[in-house]
mmCIF file of C-alpha atoms in Angstrom:
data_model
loop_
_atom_site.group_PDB
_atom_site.id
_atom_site.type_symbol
_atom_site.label_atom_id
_atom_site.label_comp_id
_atom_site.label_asym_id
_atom_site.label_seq_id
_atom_site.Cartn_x
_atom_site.Cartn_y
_atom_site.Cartn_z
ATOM 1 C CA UNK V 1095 -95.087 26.698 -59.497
ATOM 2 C CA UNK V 1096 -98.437 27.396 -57.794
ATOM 3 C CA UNK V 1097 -100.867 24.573 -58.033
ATOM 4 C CA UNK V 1098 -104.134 22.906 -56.315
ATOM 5 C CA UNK V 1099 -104.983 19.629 -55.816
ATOM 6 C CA UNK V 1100 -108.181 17.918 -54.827
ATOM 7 C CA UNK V 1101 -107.146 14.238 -54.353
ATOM 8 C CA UNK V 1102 -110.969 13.056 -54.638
ATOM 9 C CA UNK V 1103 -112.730 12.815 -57.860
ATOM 10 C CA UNK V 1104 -115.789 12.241 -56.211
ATOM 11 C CA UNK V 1105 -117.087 12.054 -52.596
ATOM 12 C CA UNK V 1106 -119.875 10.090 -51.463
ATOM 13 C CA UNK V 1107 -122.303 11.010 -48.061
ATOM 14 C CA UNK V 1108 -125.303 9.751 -46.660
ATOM 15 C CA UNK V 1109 -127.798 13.024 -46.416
ATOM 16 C CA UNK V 1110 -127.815 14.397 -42.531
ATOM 17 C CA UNK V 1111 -123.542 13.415 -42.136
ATOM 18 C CA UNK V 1112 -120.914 15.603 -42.165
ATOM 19 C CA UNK V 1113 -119.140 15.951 -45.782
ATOM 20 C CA UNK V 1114 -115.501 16.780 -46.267
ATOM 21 C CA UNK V 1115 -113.864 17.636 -49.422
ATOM 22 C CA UNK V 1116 -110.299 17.767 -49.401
ATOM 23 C CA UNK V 1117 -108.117 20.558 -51.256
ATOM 24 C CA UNK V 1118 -104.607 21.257 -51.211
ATOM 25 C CA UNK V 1119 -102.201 23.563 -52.510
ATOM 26 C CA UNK V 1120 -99.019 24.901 -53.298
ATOM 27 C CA UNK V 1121 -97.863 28.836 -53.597
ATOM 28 C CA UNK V 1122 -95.404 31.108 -52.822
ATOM 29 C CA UNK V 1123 -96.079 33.575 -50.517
ATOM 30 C CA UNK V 1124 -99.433 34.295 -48.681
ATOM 31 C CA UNK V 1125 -102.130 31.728 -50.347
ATOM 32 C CA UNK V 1126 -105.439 33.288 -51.010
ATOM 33 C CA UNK V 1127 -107.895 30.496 -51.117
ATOM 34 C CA UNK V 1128 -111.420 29.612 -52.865
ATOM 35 C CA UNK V 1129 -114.281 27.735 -53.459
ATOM 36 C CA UNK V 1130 -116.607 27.481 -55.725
ATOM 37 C CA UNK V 1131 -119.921 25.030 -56.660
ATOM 38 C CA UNK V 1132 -121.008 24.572 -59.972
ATOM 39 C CA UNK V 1133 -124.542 22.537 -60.450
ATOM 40 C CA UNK V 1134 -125.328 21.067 -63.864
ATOM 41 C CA UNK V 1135 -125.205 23.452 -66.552
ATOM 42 C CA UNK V 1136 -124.888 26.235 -64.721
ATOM 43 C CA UNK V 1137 -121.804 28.509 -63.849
ATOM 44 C CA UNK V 1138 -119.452 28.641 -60.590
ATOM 45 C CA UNK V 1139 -121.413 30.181 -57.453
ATOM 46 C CA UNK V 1140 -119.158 31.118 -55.187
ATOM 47 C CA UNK V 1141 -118.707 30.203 -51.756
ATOM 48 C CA UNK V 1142 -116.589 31.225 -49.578
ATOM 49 C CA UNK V 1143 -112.575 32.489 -49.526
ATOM 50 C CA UNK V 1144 -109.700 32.429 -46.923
ATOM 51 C CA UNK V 1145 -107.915 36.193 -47.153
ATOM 52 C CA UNK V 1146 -106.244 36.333 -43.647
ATOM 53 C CA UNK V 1147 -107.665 35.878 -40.204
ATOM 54 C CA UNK V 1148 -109.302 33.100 -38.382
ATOM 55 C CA UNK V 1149 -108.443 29.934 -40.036
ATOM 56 C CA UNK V 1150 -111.946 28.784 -39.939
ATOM 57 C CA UNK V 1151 -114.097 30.535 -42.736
ATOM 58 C CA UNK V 1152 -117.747 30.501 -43.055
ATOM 59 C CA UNK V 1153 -119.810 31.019 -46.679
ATOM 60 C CA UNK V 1154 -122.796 30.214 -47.711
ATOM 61 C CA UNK V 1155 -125.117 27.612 -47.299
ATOM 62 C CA UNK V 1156 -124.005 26.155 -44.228
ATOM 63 C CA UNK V 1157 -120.334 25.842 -45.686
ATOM 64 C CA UNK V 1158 -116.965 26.557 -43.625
ATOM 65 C CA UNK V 1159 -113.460 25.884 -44.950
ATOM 66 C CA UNK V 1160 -110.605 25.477 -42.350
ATOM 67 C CA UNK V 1161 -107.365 26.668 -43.401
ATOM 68 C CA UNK V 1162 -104.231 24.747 -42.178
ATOM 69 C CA UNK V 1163 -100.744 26.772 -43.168
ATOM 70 C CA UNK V 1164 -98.790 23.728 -41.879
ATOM 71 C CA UNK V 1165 -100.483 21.047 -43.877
ATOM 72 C CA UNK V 1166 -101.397 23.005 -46.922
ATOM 73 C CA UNK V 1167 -104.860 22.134 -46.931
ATOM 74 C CA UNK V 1168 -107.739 23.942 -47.288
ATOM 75 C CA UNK V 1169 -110.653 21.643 -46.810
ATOM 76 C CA UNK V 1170 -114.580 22.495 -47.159
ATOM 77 C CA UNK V 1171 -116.759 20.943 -44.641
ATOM 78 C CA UNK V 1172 -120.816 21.471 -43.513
ATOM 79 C CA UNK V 1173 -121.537 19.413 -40.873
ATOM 80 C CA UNK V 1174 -125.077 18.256 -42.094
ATOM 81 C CA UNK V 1175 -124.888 17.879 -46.065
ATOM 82 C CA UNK V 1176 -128.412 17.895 -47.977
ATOM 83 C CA UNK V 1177 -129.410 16.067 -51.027
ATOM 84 C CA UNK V 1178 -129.478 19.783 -52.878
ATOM 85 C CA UNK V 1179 -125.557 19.968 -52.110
ATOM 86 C CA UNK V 1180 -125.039 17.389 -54.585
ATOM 87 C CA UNK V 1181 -122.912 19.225 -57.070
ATOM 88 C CA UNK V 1182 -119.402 19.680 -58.503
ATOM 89 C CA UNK V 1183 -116.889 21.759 -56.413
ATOM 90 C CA UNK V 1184 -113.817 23.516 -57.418
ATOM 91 C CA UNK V 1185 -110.942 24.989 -54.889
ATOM 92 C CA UNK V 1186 -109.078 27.541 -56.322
ATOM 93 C CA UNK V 1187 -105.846 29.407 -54.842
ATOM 94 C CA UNK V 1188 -104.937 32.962 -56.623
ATOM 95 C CA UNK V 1189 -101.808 33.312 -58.692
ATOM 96 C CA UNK V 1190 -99.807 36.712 -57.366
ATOM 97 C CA UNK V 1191 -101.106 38.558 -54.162
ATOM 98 C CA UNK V 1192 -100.056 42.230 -52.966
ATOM 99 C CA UNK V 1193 -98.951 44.924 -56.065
ATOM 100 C CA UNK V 1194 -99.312 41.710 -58.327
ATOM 101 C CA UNK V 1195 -102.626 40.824 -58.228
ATOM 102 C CA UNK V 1196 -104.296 40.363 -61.529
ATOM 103 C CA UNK V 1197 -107.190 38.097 -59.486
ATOM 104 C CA UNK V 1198 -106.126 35.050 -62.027
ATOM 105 C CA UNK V 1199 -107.122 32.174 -60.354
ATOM 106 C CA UNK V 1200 -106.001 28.764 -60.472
ATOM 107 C CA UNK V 1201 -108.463 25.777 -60.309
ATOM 108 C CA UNK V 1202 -108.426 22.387 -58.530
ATOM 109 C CA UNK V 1203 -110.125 19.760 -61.578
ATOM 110 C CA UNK V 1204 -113.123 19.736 -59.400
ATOM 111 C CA UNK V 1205 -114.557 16.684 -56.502
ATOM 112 C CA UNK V 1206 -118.291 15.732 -57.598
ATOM 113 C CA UNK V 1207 -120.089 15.534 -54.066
ATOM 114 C CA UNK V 1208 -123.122 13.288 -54.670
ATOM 115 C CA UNK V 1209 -125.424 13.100 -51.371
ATOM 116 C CA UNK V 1210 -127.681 10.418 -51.384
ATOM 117 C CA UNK V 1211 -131.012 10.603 -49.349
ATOM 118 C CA UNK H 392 -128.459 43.750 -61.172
ATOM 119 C CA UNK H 393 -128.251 40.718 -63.914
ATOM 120 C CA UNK H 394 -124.778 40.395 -62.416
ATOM 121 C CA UNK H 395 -122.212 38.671 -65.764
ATOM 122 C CA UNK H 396 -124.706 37.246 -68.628
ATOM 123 C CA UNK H 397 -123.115 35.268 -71.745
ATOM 124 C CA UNK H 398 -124.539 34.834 -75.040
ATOM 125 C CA UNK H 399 -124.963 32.618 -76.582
ATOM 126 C CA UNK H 400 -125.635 29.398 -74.378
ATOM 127 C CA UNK H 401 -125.506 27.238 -76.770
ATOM 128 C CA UNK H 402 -123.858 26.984 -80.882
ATOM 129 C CA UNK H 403 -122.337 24.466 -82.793
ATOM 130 C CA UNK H 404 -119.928 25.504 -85.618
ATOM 131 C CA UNK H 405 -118.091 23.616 -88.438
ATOM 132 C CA UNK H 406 -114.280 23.849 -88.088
ATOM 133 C CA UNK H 407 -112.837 26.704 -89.419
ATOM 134 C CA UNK H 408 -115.834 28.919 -88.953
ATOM 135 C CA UNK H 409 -115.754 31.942 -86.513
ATOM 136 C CA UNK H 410 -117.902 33.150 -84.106
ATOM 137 C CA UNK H 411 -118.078 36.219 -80.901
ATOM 138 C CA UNK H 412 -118.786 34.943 -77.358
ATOM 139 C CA UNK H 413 -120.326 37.914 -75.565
ATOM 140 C CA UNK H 414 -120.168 38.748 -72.099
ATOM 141 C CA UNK H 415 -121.340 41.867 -69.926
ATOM 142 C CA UNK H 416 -121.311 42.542 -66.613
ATOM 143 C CA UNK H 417 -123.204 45.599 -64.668
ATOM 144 C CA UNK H 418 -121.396 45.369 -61.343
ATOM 145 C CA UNK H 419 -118.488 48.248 -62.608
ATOM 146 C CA UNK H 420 -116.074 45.390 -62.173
ATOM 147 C CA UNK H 421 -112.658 46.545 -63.544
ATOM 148 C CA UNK H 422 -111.684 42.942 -64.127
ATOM 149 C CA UNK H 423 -113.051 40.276 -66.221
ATOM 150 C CA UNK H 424 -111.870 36.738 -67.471
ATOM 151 C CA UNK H 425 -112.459 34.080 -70.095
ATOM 152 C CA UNK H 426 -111.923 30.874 -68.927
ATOM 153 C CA UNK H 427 -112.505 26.914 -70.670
ATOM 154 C CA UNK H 428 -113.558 24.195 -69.010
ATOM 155 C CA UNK H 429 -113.286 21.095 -70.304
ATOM 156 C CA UNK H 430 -114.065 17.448 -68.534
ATOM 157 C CA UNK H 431 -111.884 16.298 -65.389
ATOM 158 C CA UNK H 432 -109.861 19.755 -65.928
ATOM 159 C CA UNK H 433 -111.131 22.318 -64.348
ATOM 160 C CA UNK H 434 -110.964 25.721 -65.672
ATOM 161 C CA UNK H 435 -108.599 27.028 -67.506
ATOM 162 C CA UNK H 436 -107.905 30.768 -68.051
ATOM 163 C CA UNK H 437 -107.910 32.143 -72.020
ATOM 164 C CA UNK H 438 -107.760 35.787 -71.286
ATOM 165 C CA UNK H 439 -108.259 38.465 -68.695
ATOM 166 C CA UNK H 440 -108.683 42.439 -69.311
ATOM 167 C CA UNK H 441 -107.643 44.846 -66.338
ATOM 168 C CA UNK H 442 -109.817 47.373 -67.609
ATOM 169 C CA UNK H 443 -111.086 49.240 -70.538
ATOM 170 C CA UNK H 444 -108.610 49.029 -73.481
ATOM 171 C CA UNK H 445 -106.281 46.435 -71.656
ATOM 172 C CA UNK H 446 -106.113 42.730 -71.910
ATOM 173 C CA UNK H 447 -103.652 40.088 -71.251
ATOM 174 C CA UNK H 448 -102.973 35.855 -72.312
ATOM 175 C CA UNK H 449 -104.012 33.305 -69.619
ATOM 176 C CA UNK H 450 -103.202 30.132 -69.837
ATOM 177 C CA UNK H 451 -104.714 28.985 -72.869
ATOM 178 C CA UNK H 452 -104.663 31.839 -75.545
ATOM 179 C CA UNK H 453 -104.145 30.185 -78.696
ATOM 180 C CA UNK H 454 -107.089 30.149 -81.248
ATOM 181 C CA UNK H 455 -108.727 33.185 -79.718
ATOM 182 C CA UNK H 456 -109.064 36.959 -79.361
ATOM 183 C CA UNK H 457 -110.268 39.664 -77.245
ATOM 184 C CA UNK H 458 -110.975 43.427 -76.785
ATOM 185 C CA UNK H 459 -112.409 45.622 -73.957
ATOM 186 C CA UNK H 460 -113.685 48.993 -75.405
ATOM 187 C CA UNK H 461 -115.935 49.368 -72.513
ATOM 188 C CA UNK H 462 -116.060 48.271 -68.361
ATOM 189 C CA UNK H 463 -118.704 46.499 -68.873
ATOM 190 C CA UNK H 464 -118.501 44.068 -72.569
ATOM 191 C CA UNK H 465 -115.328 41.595 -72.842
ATOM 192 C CA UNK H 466 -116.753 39.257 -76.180
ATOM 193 C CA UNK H 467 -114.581 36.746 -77.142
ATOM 194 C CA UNK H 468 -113.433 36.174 -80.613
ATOM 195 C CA UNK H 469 -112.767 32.415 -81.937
ATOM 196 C CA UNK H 470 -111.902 33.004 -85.357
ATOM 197 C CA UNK H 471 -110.972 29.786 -87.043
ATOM 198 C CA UNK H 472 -112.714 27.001 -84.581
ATOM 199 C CA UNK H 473 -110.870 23.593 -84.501
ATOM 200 C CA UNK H 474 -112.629 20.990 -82.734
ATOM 201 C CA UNK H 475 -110.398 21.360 -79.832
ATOM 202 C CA UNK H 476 -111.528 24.297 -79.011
ATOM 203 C CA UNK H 477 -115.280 21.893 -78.096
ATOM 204 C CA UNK H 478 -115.701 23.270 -74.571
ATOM 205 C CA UNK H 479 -117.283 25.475 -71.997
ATOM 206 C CA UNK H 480 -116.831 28.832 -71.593
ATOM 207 C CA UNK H 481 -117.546 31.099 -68.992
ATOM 208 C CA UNK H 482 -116.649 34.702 -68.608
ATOM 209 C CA UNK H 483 -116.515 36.169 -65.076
ATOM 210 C CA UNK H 484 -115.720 39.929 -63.379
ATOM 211 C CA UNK H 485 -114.585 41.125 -60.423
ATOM 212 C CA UNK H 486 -113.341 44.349 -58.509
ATOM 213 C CA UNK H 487 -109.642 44.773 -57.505
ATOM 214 C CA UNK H 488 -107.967 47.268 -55.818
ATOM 215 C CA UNK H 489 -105.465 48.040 -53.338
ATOM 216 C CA UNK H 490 -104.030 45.406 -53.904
ATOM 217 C CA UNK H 491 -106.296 42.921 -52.025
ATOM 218 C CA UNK H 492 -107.888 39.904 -53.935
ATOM 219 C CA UNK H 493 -111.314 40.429 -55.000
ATOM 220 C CA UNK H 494 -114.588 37.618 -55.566
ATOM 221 C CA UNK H 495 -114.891 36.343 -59.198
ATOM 222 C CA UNK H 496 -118.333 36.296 -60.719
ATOM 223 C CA UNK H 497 -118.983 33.703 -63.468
ATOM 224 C CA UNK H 498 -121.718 34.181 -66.319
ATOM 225 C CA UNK H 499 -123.550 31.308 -66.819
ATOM 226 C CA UNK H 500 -121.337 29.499 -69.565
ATOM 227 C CA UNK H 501 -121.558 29.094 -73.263
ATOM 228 C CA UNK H 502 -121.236 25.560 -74.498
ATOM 229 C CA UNK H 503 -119.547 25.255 -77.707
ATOM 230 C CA UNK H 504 -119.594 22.218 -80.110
ATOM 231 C CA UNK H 505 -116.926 22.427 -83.381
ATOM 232 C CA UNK H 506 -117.523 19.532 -85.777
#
């Protein structure tokens, strides 16, 4: 069964440090990969996705993602976080690829990143 | 463009009342979603439509309903709420073809309170 995982509930940086949050997954096949930040009471943005190519994606506001085929993982990264990136982040990998693809996602539970000044 | 707006933002029903989530998008998306999200869960997908007169069950169907007579509406029909069905929901589009996976869009959410 296809799944992601984000191991953290919530990750913790000191503003100007590098932030990590961690997402694995697991799918058969070629993974398409995700990410998504939702602030409060507003809807997913998204960010930036992993098709094929360089391993190392860039999106938008200063976020890359690094995909690693041999560890599953599929971690987002900015290597100065901001007080403003405090928010709640979802990975998401996409169920079916090729003459399957109905684009239905599936969703990590979401890491809160709080950044504290 | 508005890009994929939801009304309403906000309702509270009694159980076993019924309501229509709306949703629109004017990006000519051919696909577009209903998903729940509910604390610590993530989101969870209710229905998707492939296009204009076609829809298929997500994840989580039960309890609701849907129709596509155009590209660009896909309302949502909860027609006898239970308190579990308390949640978020957001709608989202996005444009597939050949084959390759294309970007979702999310609306801005409807929170929904059954009591």
């Amino acid at each position: 069964a296809q799944s992601v995982a984000q191991p953290e509930d919530q990750v913790n940086v000191a503003e100007g440090n590098p932030l990590t949050v961690k997402c694995t997954y697991s799918v058969s096949g070629n993974p398409y990969l995700f990410w998504y930040v939702q602030y409060p009471n507003r809807g997913l943005q998204f960010l930036l996705k992993y098709i094929t190519g360089d391993n190392l994606v860039k999106g938008s506001y200063g976020f890359e993602a690094e995909f690693n085929k041999s560890q599953t993982s599929f971690h987002l990264k900015k290597p100065s976080a901001l007080v403003s990136d405090s928010a709640l982040y979802f990975c998401a990998v996409l169920r079916g690829a090729g003459s399957s693809n109905t684009g239905k996602l599936i969703f990590g539970q979401g890491t809160t990143l709080q950044v504290k000044p | 463009n508005a890009g994929v707006t939801q009304t309403p933002k906000f309702r509270i029903l009694k159980i076993g009342q019924s309501m229509t989530l709306q949703c629109a998008q004017d990006m000519n998306h051919n696909y577009m979603y209903w998903y729940r999200q509910d604390p610590g869960m993530g989101l969870k997908l209710i229905y998707y439509s492939v296009g204009a007169g076609i829809t298929d069950k997500g994840e989580v169907p039960n309890g609701y309903n849907v129709s596509r007579s155009t590209t660009e509406d896909f309302p949502l029909r909860l027609e006898l709420a239970a308190p579990s069905q308390t949640s978020v929901y957001f709608c989202a589009s996005s444009y597939i073809a050949g084959g390759l996976p294309g970007t979702q869009y999310f609306g801005p959410g409807t929170r929904l309170l059954v009591l």
